[in-house]
Amino acid sequence: MNRKLALLSIFGLLLLLACKEKIESGVSQQLANQRKQTLSNIEYNIYIDIPESENAPVPGRVELMFELNERYNLPIDFRNADSCLLNVTVNYRQISANVNNGHVIIPKSYLYQGQNKIAIDFLAGKTSLNRKGDYLFSLLVPDRASTVFPCFDQPNLKASYNLTLQTPKDWVAVSNSPVINKMETDTSNLWIFDKTYPISTYLFAFAAGKFKAIGFEADSFKMTIYHRETDTQKVARNIKTVFELHQSAIKWLEDYTRINYPFQKLDVVLIPDFPYSGMEHPGAIFYRDSRILLDENSSVTQQLNQANLIAHEVSHQWFGNLVTMNWFNDVWLKEVFAGLMADKIVNPQYPKLNHQLSFVLSHYPRAYSVDRTGGANPIRQNLDNLMLAGTLYGDIIYHKAPIALQQLELMLGEDKFREGLNIYLKKYAYSNAGWNELIEIFDNLSSDDIKSWSKRWIDAPGMPAIYVDIVSDVINISQTDNWLPMEFEVMIPTTAGYQTEKVRLNGKHTEIPMPKNFTGLKAIIPNSNGLGYGLFVSADRDLTLLQLNELANNDVARASFFINLHELFLNHLVDTDTYFRFLANALSREKDPQIRNYLLGNLETVWWQFLDHTSQIILSQTLQETLQGIFNNPKIPADERKPAFLTYCRTSITPEAVEFIENIWAGRVQIKGISLSENDFIDLSFQLAVRDVHDADSILQVQEERIQNADRLAKFRFVRRAATPDEALRDDFFHSLLIAQNRRPEPWVAEGLRLFFHPLRANHSIHYLNAALDLLPEIQQTNDIFFPKTWLDAVLYGHSSTEAAKIVTKWIQEHPQLSPNLKGKLMQSADLLFRAAGSK
C-alpha cells in the first residue's frame, strides 16, 4: 500500500511539474513549427455568454478536437490570468492545470496519438472583446484569439469553428458562418452558427449588440449590412452603394481568379470608431462606419477611398482567407494582393478617373513617409515570436509593396502574373503558403530572375536616390547603392515639345540618347508616368514647370513632379518659404481634385511643422486667400471645395479667420453649396477650443447638447477633455491614459492626443513627451496592432522644435532595450520632427 501511495505521489509530482513546464511567452516560431508538424484536423466548439452588464465576467467553454501524431506536453495558448481558467478536461479526464506565460500545458500522459478532445471552461479576456455599452465585437488579429479563448493561436493551424453565442434579449449577433438556429428566453437569445470552413484563429470573429440590419439580394447574391447610425438620410444615401460595391468586387474577383466566392456568406458590420478601416473576417467584414457611410458633399477622393476599402477587404477573401500565410512575416503578402486587386477592381467603377494617378497618389507618398526615415524596414521582415507580429504592420506593407508588385507585373506581363496567382490560389486553397511558394511559381513562368528581384524589392529597406544628369550627348541616370530594378518614363524637353522615353533601370546606371533638338531651357521631368520609386534629383530643377502646357495636360506627370518636389523639400534641397509659396500658387491653379487634396495635405504639413510663428504671421494672408479662392469658387463642385474649407479651419490662426470659423459653427454664416455634417461641426468646435477662443468651453457644451447619436456623444465627451482650454482637465485626460483600459477605443484616444499635442499647445504638451514615449512598450502589448504608430504620430505631430527633437533623441539613447521594430516605428513618426528641427 505504501509503495502504491509513493508511486501515485511521484506521478502527481511529475504531472504538476509538467503543467508548470517553463515556456516562452507568445508563440515562438519553434513552438509554431512543432505544433504544425504534429497537429491536424482541428475543430473548435465554442460557447460564449455575453452578459447584460458591460462590467460582468464573460464565461465561456471551448471543446477542442484534433489529431496528434506525436505525444508531448502540448501548449494551448490562453493569455489570461490563472483565475480565468476554470476547468480542464483532457479526453474526458479532469486535470489540474494553470496558465503558464500565456499557455495551458497539457501533459502528454493524458494525450493520445490520434484523435483527442480537450474541454476548457474559462472566463474570456476582455482585451480583444471590444465592449462599448450595448454592443460588442471581437478583433483577434494577429495573435489575440488566445486572449479570448484557449486555442492554437497561429495562422497555419486552420480549423473549423462551431460557435454558440448567448446575448441579451434585444441584441442581434453575426459571425463568420450563417445562423442555423436561434432560441429565445425571457431574458436572452441563443445564437447557433453553422460550422465554418477552415480558417485561421485571427480570422474567427463575431459581433453582437443593438444593430440595425438591412438585407439585400440581387443576382443570387445576398448580404446583410448591420449598422448603428441614427442619421437615416446618411444611411439611405450610402447603403445601396455599399451593397453594390461588395457585389461588383466579388464578381470581378471570381472572374479574375476563376474561383467562386470561397465562403458560406458575406455580411458587413459597420462599427462606430472601429480600430481599423476594415477587417476582412471571412463571411463578416467589419468596417469603421465613417469610412463607409459618407457625409453629404463627400469628395471624389473619399468616394474612391470608400470603394477601394471595400474592394480591399473583399479581395482578402481570396488573398489571406482562402490562402493564408504560414507565418506572420508574410503578412505583407495578403495585404499587397488585397491592395493590388482593389486598385484593379475600382478602375472600371470610376471610368472617368485617372487610375494611374490614383495609384501614384495613394501609395507613393505613404511609402516614402517610411522609406526616407531612419526607421525604414523591408517589406518582408523577420519575426521570431507572434507576440511581435503587430509591429510588422505599416505603410511599407500597405503602400510600398503594391508599388513593388506593380513593377513585378510589368516584368512578367499581365497574363503570366495572373496565371501565377491562379496556380497559387488553387494549389493552396483553404491551406497556407507564403512568398517563397509564390516566387517559385513565378520563377517557373518567367525567364527573369525573380528571386534576385525579390532580394532588392522585398528583402531590403529604403528608397534610392536617382540622379538625372546630362553628360556629353546622353542623359545619364544613376542610382545609389540601395538600387532597385524598375521601369519608368522620362519627359525630355525639345524644341518641338516634350518627348517621352522609357527607362529600364536594371542596375545602378543606364543612359538615354539625347534628342537632337534637346533644349536646356526646360527641365527634364524624371518619372513622368509615376512608376519609378525613389528620390529623383535633376541637375536642373525649375519651380516654374507648371506654367508649361505639356505638364498642365498630364495629370500623372504633374502629380509625380509634386510628390518628388515634396521629397526634395524634405531633403533640404528646396527652402521652406519658396516651397510654401509654390504650393499656394499651384493650389490656386490646380484642376484635378485628387492632386489638389494632395497639395492641401502638403500645405498643412509645411504650415505646422516647418514654419515658425513669425513666418506663419507673414504668410497667413497668402494661406487664407489661397484656400478661400478654392472653397468660394462656384466653378468648382461643392464636394471638391469642402476639403479646402476644412484645411482652412485646421490652419487659420488670425483673429479674422477664427471669427469666420466661429460664425460658420454658430450658423450665422454659410458657404454656398457646402453642407457640413454633425462630425464637421464637432471638428469645428474642437478647432475653436484649441485656439482658446472666448467662451471655448461654452462652445463645447453647446456642441455636446447638439449631438443626437449616442455613439458620437460618447466619443465627444471622451475627446472634449483633451480639447478644453483648461490645462488641469487636459492633464487629467493624459494621466487617465496611463491605465490600459482607458486607451480604448483607440480612435477616440488618437483624436484626443492630436488635440492635446496640437501645435498651438506645444509649449504645454512638450512636458509630456517623455511620459508618452514611456508608454510605448506597454501600448504594443495591450492595444491594437496599428496603435503604437498611431500613438506616436499623434504625440509628435504637434512638435517641430529642436528642444522636442532633443527629448526624443535622448529617450531613444536611454532605452537601448527597446525592440528594433518599436524603435523603427518611433524613428518613422519622429522623421518630420527631426527634419523640421534641422531646418530651423
Tab-separated table of N, CA, C and O in Angstrom, residues 685-693 696 722-725 754-756 758 760-761:
chain	number	residue	atom	x	y	z
A	685	SER	N	-15.829	72.790	-33.501
A	685	SER	CA	-15.817	73.163	-32.074
A	685	SER	C	-14.464	72.853	-31.445
A	685	SER	O	-13.965	73.623	-30.611
A	686	PHE	N	-13.850	71.754	-31.835
A	686	PHE	CA	-12.523	71.421	-31.306
A	686	PHE	C	-11.466	72.391	-31.820
A	686	PHE	O	-10.555	72.796	-31.071
A	687	GLN	N	-11.557	72.765	-33.103
A	687	GLN	CA	-10.594	73.717	-33.652
A	687	GLN	C	-10.694	75.068	-32.954
A	687	GLN	O	-9.673	75.729	-32.702
A	688	LEU	N	-11.896	75.485	-32.633
A	688	LEU	CA	-12.073	76.741	-31.894
A	688	LEU	C	-11.505	76.613	-30.487
A	688	LEU	O	-10.878	77.544	-29.968
A	689	ALA	N	-11.696	75.461	-29.868
A	689	ALA	CA	-11.228	75.268	-28.494
A	689	ALA	C	-9.707	75.322	-28.405
A	689	ALA	O	-9.153	75.937	-27.486
A	690	VAL	N	-8.995	74.692	-29.353
A	690	VAL	CA	-7.532	74.694	-29.283
A	690	VAL	C	-6.962	76.072	-29.572
A	690	VAL	O	-5.795	76.335	-29.273
A	691	ARG	N	-7.782	76.935	-30.142
A	691	ARG	CA	-7.349	78.316	-30.370
A	691	ARG	C	-7.729	79.236	-29.205
A	691	ARG	O	-7.549	80.455	-29.290
A	692	ASP	N	-8.255	78.633	-28.143
A	692	ASP	CA	-8.589	79.369	-26.915
A	692	ASP	C	-9.490	80.570	-27.188
A	692	ASP	O	-9.277	81.666	-26.630
A	693	VAL	N	-10.494	80.376	-28.030
A	693	VAL	CA	-11.420	81.482	-28.286
A	693	VAL	C	-12.208	81.792	-27.019
A	693	VAL	O	-12.311	80.977	-26.103
A	696	ALA	N	-14.703	79.220	-24.980
A	696	ALA	CA	-14.479	77.955	-25.691
A	696	ALA	C	-15.224	76.800	-25.033
A	696	ALA	O	-15.805	75.952	-25.719
A	722	ALA	N	-9.654	66.590	-23.869
A	722	ALA	CA	-8.366	66.960	-24.457
A	722	ALA	C	-8.441	68.277	-25.206
A	722	ALA	O	-7.409	68.898	-25.469
A	723	ALA	N	-9.661	68.704	-25.546
A	723	ALA	CA	-9.822	69.931	-26.325
A	723	ALA	C	-9.948	71.176	-25.456
A	723	ALA	O	-9.618	72.273	-25.899
A	724	THR	N	-10.434	71.026	-24.243
A	724	THR	CA	-10.718	72.174	-23.387
A	724	THR	C	-9.493	73.057	-23.172
A	724	THR	O	-8.368	72.560	-23.088
A	725	PRO	N	-9.696	74.372	-23.055
A	725	PRO	CA	-8.571	75.262	-22.712
A	725	PRO	C	-8.074	75.079	-21.282
A	725	PRO	O	-6.996	75.571	-20.942
A	754	ARG	N	-4.205	64.165	-30.548
A	754	ARG	CA	-3.867	65.186	-31.542
A	754	ARG	C	-4.315	66.573	-31.082
A	754	ARG	O	-3.714	67.575	-31.469
A	755	LEU	N	-5.340	66.639	-30.253
A	755	LEU	CA	-5.745	67.918	-29.677
A	755	LEU	C	-4.839	68.281	-28.497
A	755	LEU	O	-4.439	69.432	-28.334
A	756	PHE	N	-4.510	67.295	-27.681
A	756	PHE	CA	-3.636	67.538	-26.526
A	756	PHE	C	-2.251	68.006	-26.981
A	756	PHE	O	-1.656	68.912	-26.392
A	758	HIS	N	-1.567	69.349	-29.941
A	758	HIS	CA	-1.728	70.240	-31.088
A	758	HIS	C	-0.579	71.250	-31.130
A	758	HIS	O	-0.070	71.685	-30.084
A	760	LEU	N	-0.503	74.330	-31.512
A	760	LEU	CA	-0.778	75.546	-30.747
A	760	LEU	C	-0.637	75.330	-29.247
A	760	LEU	O	-0.667	76.291	-28.478
A	761	ARG	N	-0.481	74.083	-28.836
A	761	ARG	CA	-0.319	73.765	-27.411
A	761	ARG	C	1.016	73.092	-27.130
A	761	ARG	O	1.198	72.434	-26.111
